Amino acid sequence: MGSAHSRSALRTKTHSLCFNLGLPSLFVAINPADIHSAVALYFAGVDLDLDRVLPEVLRTSYERAQIIATHPVATTKFFNCLIKSILKCLVLGGVLGQTKAYFGTVESQGRGSLHLHLLIWLKHEYTPAQLKENIQNQDFRDNLLKYLEDVVKEDLDLSRGVKSIEQQRVTNSIDNAIEKSRKLVLRCYNMIASQQEVSGVQVASYLMNYDNHYTIHNYIQKSFSYLD
């Protein structure tokens, strides 16, 4: 995140883990939807009861986007809190299997908010060559499919989807034109924002002394000199 030097340093740390532990088992991208999160709104100062969040008190999506855009510190706190909870409860908690290491790098996306690219090393002794060989076995494939179906989940809110479709049907042409114009302006803004050096949320993250990566390993920098 940030300069080319910091990205190079993160790649070096990732390579050191690969040399030490082998290739990672899983690659996970975590992209929190901050504009739809009650926790992010709470950090931004919105008066909410997090133990009893009702849809009618969350305001409209446009109002939530305005609040998040004007509170980069709150967005940073939300991201850091959420990522630490995911790593502690899901990754180290064994939901994906016993974990021996992970390394996640923080990046800023087009709209300025943060997301995480995460490499996970699971506790198994299979090398890539062994996995390629074992995948030929039917029992191994069946167990692998059971594992993937157990840890990979996707839930679809059918009621919200049906409601959204019905709303689209009753929306008149004027509203459609306004919505298209709004999306065009938003895309233009995201394109311009993606070309800047750092976003407001990144600046807030630096000022709050949050790391640009997440890992359970400590790294020691050593310098070597070569003499003729």
Short mmCIF file of C-alpha atoms in Angstrom, two decimals:
data_model
loop_
_atom_site.label_atom_id
_atom_site.label_comp_id
_atom_site.label_asym_id
_atom_site.label_seq_id
_atom_site.Cartn_x
_atom_site.Cartn_y
_atom_site.Cartn_z
CA MET A 1 0.00 0.00 0.00
CA GLY A 2 1.42 3.39 -0.87
CA SER A 3 4.88 3.69 -2.39
CA ALA A 4 6.67 1.30 -4.72
CA HIS A 5 9.29 0.75 -2.01
CA SER A 6 6.69 -0.45 0.51
CA ARG A 7 5.20 -2.83 -2.04
CA SER A 8 8.65 -4.20 -2.80
CA ALA A 9 9.27 -4.76 0.92
CA LEU A 10 5.98 -6.64 1.24
CA ARG A 11 6.88 -8.87 -1.70
CA THR A 12 10.19 -9.68 -0.02
CA LYS A 13 8.38 -10.74 3.16
CA THR A 14 5.96 -12.87 1.15
CA HIS A 15 8.85 -14.56 -0.66
CA SER A 16 10.57 -15.29 2.65
CA LEU A 17 7.45 -17.09 3.89
CA CYS A 18 7.30 -19.11 0.66
CA PHE A 19 10.96 -20.10 1.04
CA ASN A 20 10.33 -21.10 4.65
CA LEU A 21 6.91 -22.78 4.43
CA GLY A 22 6.43 -23.56 0.76
CA LEU A 23 3.66 -22.30 -1.48
CA PRO A 24 0.50 -20.99 0.24
CA SER A 25 -2.61 -23.15 0.36
CA LEU A 26 -5.26 -20.47 -0.12
CA PHE A 27 -5.60 -17.01 -1.61
CA VAL A 28 -8.43 -14.92 -0.17
CA ALA A 29 -9.55 -11.39 -1.06
CA ILE A 30 -11.51 -9.57 1.65
CA ASN A 31 -13.39 -6.51 0.43
CA PRO A 32 -15.55 -5.09 3.24
CA ALA A 33 -18.73 -3.27 2.21
CA ASP A 34 -18.22 -0.29 4.51
CA ILE A 35 -21.17 1.70 3.18
CA HIS A 36 -23.51 -1.13 4.20
CA SER A 37 -21.99 -1.75 7.64
CA ALA A 38 -23.64 -0.60 10.84
CA VAL A 39 -20.25 -0.81 12.60
CA ALA A 40 -18.68 1.64 10.13
CA LEU A 41 -21.59 4.04 10.64
CA TYR A 42 -21.21 3.68 14.41
CA PHE A 43 -17.52 4.59 14.17
CA ALA A 44 -18.55 7.58 12.05
CA GLY A 45 -20.68 8.91 14.89
CA VAL A 46 -24.13 7.71 13.84
CA ASP A 47 -26.29 6.94 16.87
CA LEU A 48 -26.95 3.20 16.51
CA ASP A 49 -27.66 0.32 18.85
CA LEU A 50 -25.35 -2.35 17.45
CA ASP A 51 -27.21 -5.04 19.38
CA ARG A 52 -30.45 -4.16 17.62
CA VAL A 53 -29.84 -2.79 14.13
CA LEU A 54 -33.01 -2.32 12.08
CA PRO A 55 -33.06 -1.62 8.32
CA GLU A 56 -35.10 1.56 8.74
CA VAL A 57 -32.45 3.20 10.95
CA LEU A 58 -29.57 2.58 8.53
CA ARG A 59 -30.65 5.42 6.20
CA THR A 60 -30.47 5.25 2.42
CA SER A 61 -27.46 3.89 0.55
CA TYR A 62 -26.67 7.40 -0.73
CA GLU A 63 -26.69 8.85 2.79
CA ARG A 64 -24.50 6.01 4.04
CA ALA A 65 -22.05 6.59 1.18
CA GLN A 66 -21.89 10.30 2.08
CA ILE A 67 -21.16 9.50 5.72
CA ILE A 68 -18.43 6.99 4.89
CA ALA A 69 -16.82 9.29 2.31
CA THR A 70 -16.54 12.13 4.84
CA HIS A 71 -15.19 9.97 7.68
CA PRO A 72 -11.94 8.28 6.52
CA VAL A 73 -10.79 7.69 10.10
CA ALA A 74 -14.00 5.82 10.91
CA THR A 75 -13.61 3.75 7.73
CA THR A 76 -10.04 2.89 8.70
CA LYS A 77 -11.07 1.84 12.21
CA PHE A 78 -13.86 -0.31 10.80
CA PHE A 79 -11.53 -2.02 8.33
CA ASN A 80 -8.85 -2.73 10.94
CA CYS A 81 -11.40 -4.02 13.46
CA LEU A 82 -13.10 -6.27 10.91
CA ILE A 83 -9.88 -7.73 9.48
CA LYS A 84 -8.46 -8.50 12.91
CA SER A 85 -11.72 -10.23 13.88
CA ILE A 86 -11.73 -12.31 10.68
CA LEU A 87 -8.11 -13.35 11.15
CA LYS A 88 -8.61 -14.24 14.81
CA CYS A 89 -11.98 -16.00 14.62
CA LEU A 90 -12.04 -17.50 11.13
CA VAL A 91 -8.45 -18.00 9.98
CA LEU A 92 -6.70 -18.81 13.26
CA GLY A 93 -9.96 -20.22 14.63
CA GLY A 94 -9.71 -23.13 12.21
CA VAL A 95 -12.72 -22.49 9.99
CA LEU A 96 -10.57 -23.00 6.89
CA GLY A 97 -8.48 -25.69 8.56
CA GLN A 98 -5.54 -25.54 10.93
CA THR A 99 -3.40 -22.56 9.93
CA LYS A 100 0.34 -22.25 10.36
CA ALA A 101 0.80 -18.84 8.74
CA TYR A 102 -0.91 -16.05 6.85
CA PHE A 103 0.18 -12.86 5.16
CA GLY A 104 -2.23 -10.17 4.01
CA THR A 105 -1.46 -6.91 2.22
CA VAL A 106 -3.71 -3.86 2.36
CA GLU A 107 -4.61 -2.01 -0.82
CA SER A 108 -6.84 0.89 -1.74
CA GLN A 109 -9.45 0.38 -4.43
CA GLY A 110 -10.98 2.83 -6.87
CA ARG A 111 -13.49 4.35 -4.47
CA GLY A 112 -10.79 4.89 -1.85
CA SER A 113 -11.73 2.23 0.70
CA LEU A 114 -9.39 -0.56 1.75
CA HIS A 115 -9.36 -4.27 0.98
CA LEU A 116 -7.06 -7.16 1.83
CA HIS A 117 -5.27 -9.77 -0.29
CA LEU A 118 -4.51 -12.70 2.00
CA LEU A 119 -2.28 -15.75 1.56
CA ILE A 120 -2.90 -18.64 3.97
CA TRP A 121 -0.64 -21.59 4.72
CA LEU A 122 -2.56 -24.57 6.12
CA LYS A 123 -1.05 -27.25 8.33
CA HIS A 124 -0.62 -30.13 5.94
CA GLU A 125 2.43 -31.84 4.53
CA TYR A 126 1.39 -31.91 0.89
CA THR A 127 3.72 -30.31 -1.61
CA PRO A 128 2.27 -29.10 -4.95
CA ALA A 129 3.68 -32.22 -6.62
CA GLN A 130 2.04 -34.47 -4.01
CA LEU A 131 -1.28 -32.67 -4.39
CA LYS A 132 -1.12 -33.14 -8.15
CA GLU A 133 -0.45 -36.84 -7.63
CA ASN A 134 -3.11 -37.37 -4.95
CA ILE A 135 -5.79 -35.55 -6.92
CA GLN A 136 -5.83 -38.57 -9.23
CA ASN A 137 -7.27 -40.62 -6.36
CA GLN A 138 -11.08 -40.66 -6.23
CA ASP A 139 -11.27 -40.76 -2.41
CA PHE A 140 -8.91 -37.81 -2.16
CA ARG A 141 -10.99 -35.83 -4.66
CA ASP A 142 -14.18 -36.61 -2.76
CA ASN A 143 -12.66 -35.46 0.53
CA LEU A 144 -11.31 -32.32 -1.13
CA LEU A 145 -14.75 -31.48 -2.51
CA LYS A 146 -16.32 -32.02 0.91
CA TYR A 147 -13.76 -29.66 2.43
CA LEU A 148 -14.37 -26.96 -0.19
CA GLU A 149 -18.15 -27.24 0.15
CA ASP A 150 -17.78 -26.96 3.92
CA VAL A 151 -15.63 -23.80 3.97
CA VAL A 152 -16.96 -21.98 0.88
CA LYS A 153 -20.43 -20.53 1.41
CA GLU A 154 -22.61 -18.10 -0.49
CA ASP A 155 -25.97 -16.88 0.77
CA LEU A 156 -28.43 -15.00 -1.40
CA ASP A 157 -30.99 -12.71 0.18
CA LEU A 158 -33.95 -13.70 -1.99
CA SER A 159 -36.35 -11.25 -0.40
CA ARG A 160 -34.03 -8.33 -1.06
CA GLY A 161 -33.38 -9.53 -4.60
CA VAL A 162 -37.09 -9.81 -5.41
CA LYS A 163 -37.77 -6.43 -3.84
CA SER A 164 -34.98 -4.85 -5.86
CA ILE A 165 -36.38 -6.28 -9.10
CA GLU A 166 -39.86 -4.99 -8.27
CA GLN A 167 -38.48 -1.54 -7.51
CA GLN A 168 -36.69 -1.47 -10.83
CA ARG A 169 -39.90 -2.31 -12.65
CA VAL A 170 -41.82 0.58 -11.12
CA THR A 171 -39.03 3.12 -11.54
CA ASN A 172 -39.94 5.64 -14.23
CA SER A 173 -37.69 6.79 -17.04
CA ILE A 174 -36.75 10.05 -15.28
CA ASP A 175 -35.42 8.20 -12.25
CA ASN A 176 -33.53 5.86 -14.57
CA ALA A 177 -31.87 8.81 -16.27
CA ILE A 178 -30.91 10.35 -12.92
CA GLU A 179 -29.50 7.05 -11.70
CA LYS A 180 -27.49 6.56 -14.88
CA SER A 181 -26.08 10.07 -14.56
CA ARG A 182 -25.17 9.45 -10.93
CA LYS A 183 -23.38 6.21 -11.81
CA LEU A 184 -21.49 7.94 -14.62
CA VAL A 185 -20.26 10.67 -12.27
CA LEU A 186 -19.32 8.03 -9.70
CA ARG A 187 -17.32 6.06 -12.28
CA CYS A 188 -15.53 9.23 -13.36
CA TYR A 189 -14.69 10.06 -9.75
CA ASN A 190 -13.44 6.53 -9.08
CA MET A 191 -11.22 6.68 -12.16
CA ILE A 192 -9.73 10.01 -11.06
CA ALA A 193 -9.32 8.85 -7.46
CA SER A 194 -7.57 5.65 -8.57
CA GLN A 195 -4.80 7.74 -10.17
CA GLN A 196 -3.89 9.61 -7.00
CA GLU A 197 -0.97 8.50 -4.85
CA VAL A 198 -2.97 7.60 -1.73
CA SER A 199 -6.61 7.87 -0.69
CA GLY A 200 -7.96 9.63 2.38
CA VAL A 201 -8.49 6.28 4.08
CA GLN A 202 -4.87 5.31 3.40
CA VAL A 203 -3.66 8.59 4.90
CA ALA A 204 -5.82 7.98 7.97
CA SER A 205 -4.41 4.46 8.26
CA TYR A 206 -0.84 5.78 8.23
CA LEU A 207 -1.62 8.52 10.75
CA MET A 208 -3.27 5.98 13.08
CA ASN A 209 -0.13 3.82 12.81
CA TYR A 210 -1.93 0.82 11.34
CA ASP A 211 0.25 -1.64 9.45
CA ASN A 212 -0.01 -2.05 5.70
CA HIS A 213 -0.03 -5.81 6.15
CA TYR A 214 -1.28 -8.48 8.57
CA THR A 215 0.75 -11.51 9.63
CA ILE A 216 1.64 -13.58 12.69
CA HIS A 217 5.34 -13.69 11.81
CA ASN A 218 8.07 -11.30 12.86
CA TYR A 219 10.74 -10.29 10.37
CA ILE A 220 14.34 -9.33 11.05
CA GLN A 221 16.06 -7.21 8.44
CA LYS A 222 19.66 -8.17 7.83
CA SER A 223 22.29 -6.55 5.67
CA PHE A 224 24.96 -8.55 3.88
CA SER A 225 28.17 -7.23 2.43
CA TYR A 226 30.19 -9.09 -0.16
CA LEU A 227 33.93 -8.69 -0.34
CA ASP A 228 36.03 -9.56 -3.35
#
